[in-house]
CSV table of C-alpha atoms and ligand atoms in Angstrom, one decimal:
chain,number,residue,atom,x,y,z
A,30,MET,CA,30.8,3.1,35.4
A,31,LEU,CA,29.4,-0.1,37.0
A,32,PHE,CA,29.9,-0.5,40.8
A,33,SER,CA,31.9,-3.7,41.5
A,34,PRO,CA,31.8,-5.0,45.1
A,35,THR,CA,35.1,-5.8,46.7
A,36,GLY,CA,34.6,-7.2,50.3
A,37,PHE,CA,32.2,-10.0,51.2
A,38,SER,CA,29.8,-7.7,53.0
A,39,GLU,CA,29.5,-5.6,49.9
A,40,CYS,CA,28.9,-8.7,47.8
A,41,LEU,CA,26.2,-9.7,50.2
A,42,ARG,CA,24.5,-6.2,50.1
A,43,GLU,CA,24.8,-6.3,46.3
A,44,TRP,CA,23.2,-9.8,46.2
A,45,GLU,CA,20.3,-8.6,48.4
A,46,ASP,CA,19.7,-5.6,46.1
A,47,LEU,CA,19.8,-7.8,43.1
A,48,GLU,CA,17.3,-10.2,44.7
A,49,GLU,CA,14.9,-7.3,45.4
A,50,ASP,CA,15.3,-6.0,41.9
A,51,TYR,CA,14.6,-9.5,40.6
A,52,GLN,CA,11.4,-9.7,42.6
A,53,ARG,CA,10.2,-6.4,41.2
A,54,MET,CA,11.1,-7.5,37.7
A,55,GLN,CA,9.1,-10.7,38.2
A,56,ASP,CA,6.1,-8.7,39.5
A,57,THR,CA,6.3,-6.4,36.5
A,58,HIS,CA,6.5,-9.3,34.1
A,59,ARG,CA,3.5,-11.1,35.8
A,60,LEU,CA,1.5,-7.8,35.4
A,61,TYR,CA,2.6,-7.6,31.8
A,62,LYS,CA,1.4,-11.1,31.0
A,63,GLN,CA,-1.8,-10.5,32.9
A,64,LYS,CA,-2.4,-7.3,30.8
A,65,LEU,CA,-1.6,-9.2,27.6
A,66,GLU,CA,-4.3,-11.8,28.5
A,67,GLU,CA,-6.7,-9.0,29.3
A,68,VAL,CA,-5.9,-7.4,25.9
A,69,SER,CA,-6.4,-10.7,24.1
A,70,ARG,CA,-9.8,-11.1,25.8
A,71,LEU,CA,-10.8,-7.5,24.9
A,72,GLN,CA,-9.7,-8.1,21.3
A,73,GLU,CA,-11.8,-11.2,21.0
A,74,SER,CA,-14.8,-9.6,22.5
A,75,CYS,CA,-14.5,-6.5,20.2
A,76,SER,CA,-14.1,-8.7,17.2
A,77,THR,CA,-17.2,-10.8,18.2
A,78,ALA,CA,-19.2,-7.6,18.9
A,79,ILE,CA,-18.3,-6.1,15.5
A,80,ALA,CA,-19.2,-9.3,13.7
A,81,ARG,CA,-22.6,-9.4,15.5
A,82,GLN,CA,-23.3,-5.7,14.8
A,83,ARG,CA,-22.4,-6.2,11.2
A,84,ARG,CA,-24.7,-9.2,10.8
A,85,LYS,CA,-27.6,-7.4,12.6
A,86,LEU,CA,-27.1,-4.2,10.6
A,87,LYS,CA,-27.2,-6.3,7.4
A,88,GLU,CA,-30.5,-7.9,8.4
A,89,LEU,CA,-31.8,-4.4,9.4
A,90,THR,CA,-30.8,-2.9,6.0
A,91,GLY,CA,-32.7,-5.8,4.3
A,92,SER,CA,-35.8,-5.1,6.4
A,93,LEU,CA,-35.7,-1.4,5.7
A,94,GLU,CA,-35.5,-2.1,2.0
A,95,GLY,CA,-38.5,-4.4,2.4
A,96,CYS,CA,-40.4,-1.6,4.2
A,97,LYS,CA,-39.7,0.8,1.4
A,98,GLU,CA,-40.7,-1.7,-1.3
A,99,ASN,CA,-43.8,-2.9,0.4
A,100,HIS,CA,-45.0,0.6,1.1
A,101,PRO,CA,-44.4,2.9,-1.8
A,102,THR,CA,-43.8,6.5,-0.8
A,103,PRO,CA,-47.5,7.7,-0.7
A,104,LYS,CA,-48.3,5.0,2.0
A,105,LEU,CA,-45.1,5.6,4.0
A,106,SER,CA,-45.4,8.9,5.9
A,107,LEU,CA,-42.8,11.6,5.2
A,108,GLU,CA,-41.5,11.3,8.7
A,109,ASP,CA,-41.0,7.5,8.4
A,110,ALA,CA,-39.3,7.9,5.1
A,111,ASP,CA,-36.9,10.5,6.7
A,112,ALA,CA,-36.3,8.3,9.6
A,113,ILE,CA,-35.4,5.4,7.3
A,114,ALA,CA,-33.0,7.7,5.3
A,115,ASP,CA,-31.4,8.8,8.6
A,116,MET,CA,-31.0,5.2,9.7
A,117,GLU,CA,-29.4,4.2,6.4
A,118,ASP,CA,-26.9,7.1,6.7
A,119,ALA,CA,-26.1,6.1,10.3
A,120,ILE,CA,-25.6,2.4,9.2
A,121,LYS,CA,-23.1,3.5,6.5
A,122,ASP,CA,-21.2,5.6,9.1
A,123,LYS,CA,-21.2,2.6,11.4
A,124,THR,CA,-19.8,0.4,8.7
A,125,ASP,CA,-16.9,2.8,8.2
A,126,ALA,CA,-16.3,3.0,11.9
A,127,PHE,CA,-16.1,-0.8,12.1
A,128,SER,CA,-13.4,-0.8,9.4
A,129,GLU,CA,-11.4,1.8,11.4
A,130,MET,CA,-11.8,-0.3,14.6
A,131,GLU,CA,-10.8,-3.5,12.8
A,132,ALA,CA,-7.5,-1.9,11.8
A,133,PHE,CA,-6.5,-2.1,15.5
A,134,LEU,CA,-7.7,-5.7,16.0
A,135,PRO,CA,-5.8,-8.9,15.0
A,136,LYS,CA,-7.4,-10.7,12.0
A,137,LYS,CA,-6.8,-13.7,9.9
A,138,ASN,CA,-4.4,-13.2,7.1
A,139,GLY,CA,-5.6,-13.3,3.5
A,140,LEU,CA,-4.6,-16.2,1.2
A,141,TYR,CA,-1.5,-14.4,-0.1
A,142,LEU,CA,0.0,-13.5,3.3
A,143,THR,CA,-0.9,-17.0,4.6
A,144,LEU,CA,1.0,-18.6,1.7
A,145,VAL,CA,4.0,-16.3,2.1
A,146,LEU,CA,4.3,-15.7,5.8
A,147,GLY,CA,2.0,-18.5,7.3
A,148,ASN,CA,-0.6,-17.7,9.9
A,149,VAL,CA,1.3,-15.0,11.8
A,150,ASN,CA,-0.4,-11.9,13.1
A,151,VAL,CA,0.7,-8.9,11.2
A,152,THR,CA,-1.7,-6.3,12.7
A,153,LEU,CA,0.2,-3.4,14.4
A,154,LEU,CA,-1.8,-2.3,17.4
A,155,ASP,CA,-1.0,1.4,17.7
A,156,LYS,CA,-1.1,4.4,15.3
A,157,GLN,CA,2.6,5.1,15.9
A,158,SER,CA,3.7,1.7,14.6
A,159,LYS,CA,1.3,1.9,11.7
A,160,PHE,CA,2.7,5.2,10.7
A,161,ALA,CA,6.3,4.0,11.1
A,162,TYR,CA,5.6,0.9,9.0
A,163,LYS,CA,4.1,3.0,6.2
A,164,ASP,CA,6.9,5.5,6.4
A,165,GLU,CA,9.4,2.6,6.1
A,166,TYR,CA,7.5,1.3,3.1
A,167,GLU,CA,7.9,4.7,1.3
A,168,LYS,CA,11.6,4.9,2.3
A,169,PHE,CA,12.2,1.3,1.0
A,170,LYS,CA,10.7,2.3,-2.3
A,171,LEU,CA,12.9,5.4,-2.4
A,172,ILE,CA,16.1,3.5,-1.8
A,173,LEU,CA,15.2,0.9,-4.4
A,174,THR,CA,14.3,3.7,-6.8
A,175,VAL,CA,17.8,5.2,-6.5
A,176,ILE,CA,19.4,1.7,-6.9
A,177,LEU,CA,17.2,0.8,-9.9
A,178,PHE,CA,17.8,4.2,-11.5
A,179,VAL,CA,21.6,3.8,-11.3
A,180,PHE,CA,21.3,0.2,-12.5
A,181,SER,CA,19.1,1.0,-15.5
A,182,PHE,CA,21.4,4.0,-16.4
A,183,THR,CA,24.4,1.6,-16.3
A,184,CYS,CA,22.7,-0.9,-18.5
A,185,ARG,CA,21.3,1.7,-20.9
A,186,PHE,CA,24.4,3.9,-21.4
A,187,LEU,CA,27.5,2.2,-20.0
A,188,PHE,CA,27.6,-1.6,-20.4
A,189,SER,CA,25.6,-3.8,-22.7
A,190,TYR,CA,25.8,-7.3,-21.3
A,191,ARG,CA,22.8,-9.7,-21.2
A,192,ALA,CA,24.0,-11.0,-17.8
A,193,LEU,CA,23.8,-7.5,-16.3
A,194,ASP,CA,20.4,-7.0,-17.8
A,195,ALA,CA,19.3,-10.3,-16.2
A,196,LEU,CA,20.6,-9.1,-12.9
A,197,PHE,CA,18.6,-5.9,-13.3
A,198,ASN,CA,15.4,-7.9,-14.1
A,199,PHE,CA,16.1,-10.2,-11.2
A,200,LEU,CA,16.3,-7.2,-8.9
A,201,LEU,CA,13.0,-5.9,-10.3
A,202,VAL,CA,11.3,-9.3,-9.7
A,203,TRP,CA,12.5,-9.3,-6.1
A,204,TYR,CA,11.5,-5.6,-5.6
A,205,TYR,CA,7.9,-6.1,-6.9
A,206,CYS,CA,7.4,-9.3,-4.9
A,207,THR,CA,8.5,-7.5,-1.8
A,208,LEU,CA,6.1,-4.7,-2.5
A,209,THR,CA,3.2,-7.1,-2.8
A,210,ILE,CA,4.0,-8.5,0.6
A,211,ARG,CA,4.5,-5.1,2.3
A,212,GLU,CA,1.3,-3.8,0.7
A,213,SER,CA,-0.8,-6.8,1.9
A,214,ILE,CA,0.5,-6.1,5.4
A,215,LEU,CA,-0.4,-2.4,5.0
A,216,ILE,CA,-3.9,-3.3,3.9
A,217,SER,CA,-4.2,-5.6,7.0
A,218,ASN,CA,-3.4,-2.6,9.0
A,219,GLY,CA,-6.1,-0.4,7.6
A,220,SER,CA,-4.4,1.2,4.6
A,221,ARG,CA,-6.8,2.1,1.8
A,222,ILE,CA,-4.5,1.1,-1.1
A,223,ARG,CA,-6.7,0.2,-4.0
A,224,GLY,CA,-6.7,-3.4,-5.1
A,225,TRP,CA,-5.4,-2.4,-8.5
A,226,TRP,CA,-2.1,-0.9,-7.2
A,227,VAL,CA,-1.3,-4.2,-5.5
A,228,PHE,CA,-2.4,-6.3,-8.5
A,229,HIS,CA,-0.3,-3.9,-10.7
A,230,HIS,CA,2.8,-5.1,-8.7
A,231,TYR,CA,1.8,-8.8,-9.4
A,232,VAL,CA,1.6,-8.0,-13.1
A,233,SER,CA,5.0,-6.1,-12.9
A,234,THR,CA,6.6,-9.1,-11.1
A,235,PHE,CA,5.3,-11.4,-13.9
A,236,LEU,CA,6.5,-8.9,-16.6
A,237,SER,CA,10.0,-8.7,-15.1
A,238,GLY,CA,10.2,-12.5,-14.8
A,239,VAL,CA,9.3,-12.8,-18.5
A,240,MET,CA,12.0,-10.2,-19.4
A,241,LEU,CA,14.5,-12.2,-17.3
A,242,THR,CA,13.9,-15.3,-19.4
A,243,TRP,CA,13.9,-13.5,-22.8
A,244,PRO,CA,17.0,-15.0,-24.6
A,245,GLU,CA,19.6,-12.7,-26.2
A,246,GLY,CA,18.9,-12.2,-29.9
A,247,ALA,CA,18.0,-9.6,-32.6
A,248,LEU,CA,14.5,-9.1,-31.1
A,249,TYR,CA,15.8,-8.7,-27.6
A,250,GLN,CA,18.2,-6.0,-28.8
A,251,MET,CA,15.5,-4.3,-30.8
A,252,PHE,CA,13.4,-3.7,-27.6
A,253,ARG,CA,16.3,-3.3,-25.1
A,254,SER,CA,16.9,0.4,-25.4
A,255,GLN,CA,13.3,1.3,-25.3
A,256,PHE,CA,12.7,-0.9,-22.3
A,257,LEU,CA,15.7,0.6,-20.3
A,258,THR,CA,14.8,4.2,-21.2
A,259,TYR,CA,11.3,3.5,-20.0
A,260,CYS,CA,12.7,2.0,-16.7
A,261,LEU,CA,14.8,5.1,-16.3
A,262,TYR,CA,11.8,7.3,-16.6
A,263,GLN,CA,9.1,5.3,-14.8
A,264,ILE,CA,11.1,3.5,-12.0
A,265,GLY,CA,13.6,6.3,-11.5
A,266,PHE,CA,12.1,9.7,-12.2
A,267,VAL,CA,8.3,9.2,-11.8
A,268,GLN,CA,8.7,7.0,-8.7
A,269,PHE,CA,10.8,9.7,-7.1
A,270,LEU,CA,8.0,12.2,-7.7
A,271,GLN,CA,5.5,9.8,-6.4
A,272,TYR,CA,7.6,9.3,-3.2
A,273,TYR,CA,7.7,13.1,-2.7
A,274,TYR,CA,3.9,13.3,-3.1
A,275,GLN,CA,3.0,10.2,-1.0
A,276,SER,CA,5.4,11.0,1.9
A,277,GLY,CA,4.1,14.6,1.8
A,278,CYS,CA,0.5,13.3,2.2
A,279,LEU,CA,1.6,11.0,5.0
A,280,TYR,CA,3.4,13.6,7.1
A,281,ARG,CA,0.7,16.3,6.6
A,282,LEU,CA,-2.1,14.0,7.5
A,283,ARG,CA,-0.2,12.7,10.5
A,284,ALA,CA,0.4,16.3,11.6
A,285,LEU,CA,-3.3,16.8,11.4
A,286,GLY,CA,-3.9,13.8,13.5
A,287,GLU,CA,-6.3,12.1,11.2
A,288,ARG,CA,-6.3,10.1,8.1
A,289,HIS,CA,-9.5,9.3,6.2
A,290,ASN,CA,-12.2,11.5,7.5
A,291,MET,CA,-11.4,14.8,6.0
A,292,ASP,CA,-13.3,17.9,7.2
A,293,LEU,CA,-12.7,21.6,7.3
A,294,THR,CA,-9.6,21.4,9.4
A,295,VAL,CA,-7.8,19.6,6.5
A,296,GLU,CA,-8.5,22.4,4.0
A,297,GLY,CA,-4.8,23.3,3.9
A,298,PHE,CA,-4.0,19.7,3.2
A,299,GLN,CA,-6.6,19.5,0.4
A,300,SER,CA,-5.0,22.4,-1.4
A,301,TRP,CA,-1.5,21.0,-1.0
A,302,MET,CA,-2.8,17.6,-2.3
A,303,TRP,CA,-4.4,19.2,-5.4
A,304,ARG,CA,-1.2,21.2,-6.1
A,305,GLY,CA,0.8,18.0,-5.8
A,306,LEU,CA,-1.6,16.0,-7.9
A,307,THR,CA,-1.8,18.5,-10.7
A,308,PHE,CA,2.0,18.6,-10.9
A,309,LEU,CA,2.3,14.8,-10.8
A,310,LEU,CA,-0.5,13.8,-13.1
A,311,PRO,CA,1.1,14.8,-16.5
A,312,PHE,CA,4.2,12.7,-15.7
A,313,LEU,CA,2.0,9.8,-14.6
A,314,PHE,CA,-0.1,9.9,-17.7
A,315,PHE,CA,3.0,10.2,-19.9
A,316,GLY,CA,4.3,7.1,-18.3
A,317,HIS,CA,1.0,5.3,-18.8
A,318,PHE,CA,1.1,6.1,-22.6
A,319,TRP,CA,4.7,4.9,-22.7
A,320,GLN,CA,3.4,1.6,-21.4
A,321,LEU,CA,0.9,1.6,-24.3
A,322,TYR,CA,3.6,2.5,-26.7
A,323,ASN,CA,5.7,-0.5,-25.3
A,324,SER,CA,2.8,-2.8,-25.9
A,325,ILE,CA,2.2,-1.6,-29.5
A,326,THR,CA,6.0,-2.0,-30.2
A,327,LEU,CA,6.0,-5.5,-28.9
A,328,PHE,CA,2.8,-6.5,-30.8
A,329,GLN,CA,4.4,-5.1,-34.0
A,330,MET,CA,7.6,-7.1,-33.3
A,331,PHE,CA,5.4,-10.2,-32.8
A,332,GLN,CA,4.3,-9.9,-36.3
A,333,LEU,CA,7.8,-10.0,-37.7
A,334,PRO,CA,8.6,-13.4,-39.5
A,335,GLU,CA,11.8,-13.8,-37.4
A,336,CYS,CA,9.9,-13.6,-34.1
A,337,LYS,CA,10.1,-17.0,-32.4
A,338,GLU,CA,10.2,-15.9,-28.7
A,339,TRP,CA,6.9,-16.2,-26.7
A,340,GLN,CA,8.2,-13.5,-24.4
A,341,VAL,CA,7.4,-10.8,-27.0
A,342,LEU,CA,3.6,-11.5,-26.9
A,343,MET,CA,3.6,-12.0,-23.1
A,344,CYS,CA,5.4,-8.7,-22.5
A,345,GLY,CA,3.1,-6.9,-25.0
A,346,CYS,CA,0.0,-8.2,-23.2
A,347,SER,CA,1.4,-7.3,-19.8
A,348,TYR,CA,2.2,-3.7,-20.8
A,349,LEU,CA,-1.3,-3.4,-22.3
A,350,VAL,CA,-2.9,-4.6,-19.0
A,351,LEU,CA,-0.6,-2.2,-17.0
A,352,PHE,CA,-1.6,0.7,-19.3
A,353,MET,CA,-5.3,0.1,-19.0
A,354,GLY,CA,-5.3,-0.6,-15.2
A,355,ASN,CA,-3.0,2.3,-14.4
A,356,PHE,CA,-4.7,4.8,-16.7
A,357,PHE,CA,-8.3,4.1,-15.7
A,358,THR,CA,-7.6,3.6,-12.0
A,359,THR,CA,-5.7,7.0,-11.9
A,360,LEU,CA,-8.7,8.6,-13.7
A,361,GLY,CA,-11.0,7.0,-11.2
A,362,VAL,CA,-8.9,8.2,-8.2
A,363,VAL,CA,-8.9,11.8,-9.5
A,364,TYR,CA,-12.6,11.8,-10.3
A,365,GLN,CA,-13.4,10.5,-6.8
A,366,LYS,CA,-11.2,13.1,-5.2
A,367,TYR,CA,-12.8,15.8,-7.3
A,368,MET,CA,-16.4,14.7,-6.3
A,369,ASN,CA,-15.4,14.5,-2.6
A,370,ASN,CA,-14.1,18.0,-2.9
A,371,GLN,CA,-17.3,19.2,-4.5
A,372,ASP,CA,-19.4,17.6,-1.8
A,373,LYS,CA,-17.2,19.3,0.9
A,374,SER,CA,-17.6,22.7,-0.8
A,375,LYS,CA,-21.4,22.2,-0.9
A,376,THR,CA,-21.5,21.4,2.9
A,377,VAL,CA,-19.4,24.5,3.8
B,25,LIG,N1,0.9,2.5,-4.9
B,25,LIG,C1,0.8,2.2,-3.5
B,25,LIG,N2,0.0,2.8,-2.7
B,25,LIG,C2,-0.8,3.8,-3.2
B,25,LIG,C3,-0.8,4.1,-4.6
B,25,LIG,C4,0.2,3.4,-5.4
B,25,LIG,N3,0.3,3.7,-6.7
B,25,LIG,N4,-1.7,5.1,-4.8
B,25,LIG,C5,-2.3,5.4,-3.6
B,25,LIG,N5,-1.7,4.6,-2.6
B,25,LIG,C6,-2.1,4.5,-1.2
B,25,LIG,C7,-2.0,5.9,-0.5
B,25,LIG,O1,-0.7,6.0,0.1
B,25,LIG,C8,-3.0,5.7,0.6
B,25,LIG,O2,-2.5,4.9,1.6
B,25,LIG,P1,-3.0,5.0,3.2
B,25,LIG,O3,-4.5,4.7,3.2
B,25,LIG,O4,-2.2,3.9,3.8
B,25,LIG,O5,-2.6,6.3,3.6
B,25,LIG,C9,-4.2,5.0,-0.1
B,25,LIG,O6,-3.5,4.3,-1.2
B,25,LIG,C10,-5.3,5.8,-0.6
B,25,LIG,O7,-4.7,6.8,-1.5
B,25,LIG,P2,-5.6,7.8,-2.4
B,25,LIG,O8,-6.1,8.9,-1.5
B,25,LIG,O9,-6.6,7.0,-3.2
B,25,LIG,O10,-4.6,8.4,-3.5
B,25,LIG,P3,-3.3,9.3,-3.3
B,25,LIG,O11,-3.7,10.7,-3.2
B,25,LIG,O12,-2.4,8.8,-2.2
B,25,LIG,O13,-2.5,9.0,-4.7
B,25,LIG,C11,-2.2,9.1,-7.1
B,25,LIG,C12,-3.2,9.3,-5.9
B,25,LIG,C13,-3.0,9.2,-8.4
B,25,LIG,C14,-1.0,10.1,-7.0
B,25,LIG,C15,-1.6,7.6,-6.9
B,25,LIG,O14,-2.6,6.7,-6.8
B,25,LIG,C16,-0.6,7.3,-8.0
B,25,LIG,O15,0.5,7.6,-7.9
B,25,LIG,N6,-1.1,6.6,-9.0
B,25,LIG,C17,-0.3,6.3,-10.2
B,25,LIG,C18,0.5,5.1,-10.0
B,25,LIG,C19,1.0,4.7,-11.4
B,25,LIG,O16,0.4,4.9,-12.4
B,25,LIG,N7,2.2,4.0,-11.5
B,25,LIG,C20,2.7,3.7,-12.8
B,25,LIG,C21,3.5,2.6,-12.8
B,25,LIG,S1,4.9,2.7,-11.7
């Protein structure tokens, strides 16, 4: 319970205590502002130093290439050739280290974030906040997955109203837009999300927007059930599996205390990741081929004489782009992981 002074002398003593406390608070705040200025200065000098190192290393790489070209191997001693190769390896390591350092330094937003948020700094300055933001992103996707699953189930099996479908598509547009913003912020904070996954959400936003404008009619009804069943599978079921895999990766890597530079200490993580991936991949690929099937259905519908809606062709093209991007990027991710794994086993 708070102490409340009664007599005047008690009030006076309380006032003096408060004054002292206020002075201490002012000193702490002054120190805080001083440290903030110090941090800003350090950030600026780190950013400048990284930019300078990058420029010089680029020049040096060019000069090393020149040395190799002007002096073919017989003229360049074996030792010099080895020294050049070592230097090139070290330059590559440094470039990776710069990217990790930059994840903790404020930087200018890209075009998309500048357009959406303006020029506000979105860099989170400690690992804890970065982890919390990524964790929140995964949880946000999970909550929306549940909502979208219930929504698509209702539209598919319980009520068939165009207005309800429109609300569902509107929710999808909002969801994908939000993901693109959150993912751009994650990338600014050092996340290695591939460009395609972000672009895939732009295409999905466009696709849901087109679905929203598709007028009620025979063609709409022809595609409706297939579309809603696909949503149930892809947005509901597969996304839930993806959440399980991604958050599993996140927590395990956090527990290991490192993220991108995997070495022997992460062997257990590697085996968990491969088990997770081999379980997830068949469902992912099935979803990709469903996207292809959607696009073929829409292209066939476009050839019908009664087809007047431009939405049919637009949705067909979008599904085709989604299929190709998702399928080949997933294959690329798995191939790269496999090759990294092989390299690691060779170095053991
Ligand atoms: N969406 C958003 N972020 C993704 C992502 C996706 N589809 N795939 C990977 N990432 C993120 C990871 O979380 C990680 O982020 P971090 O650097 O902040 O920790 C980063 O990208 C690098 O991930 P990477 O190691 O390349 O892959 P992974 O092991 O995390 O995931 C797959 C591999 C194949 C499971 C994943 O890419 C995937 O689910 N792809 C299929 C998506 C799909 O086809 N969707 C269909 C339409 S919904």
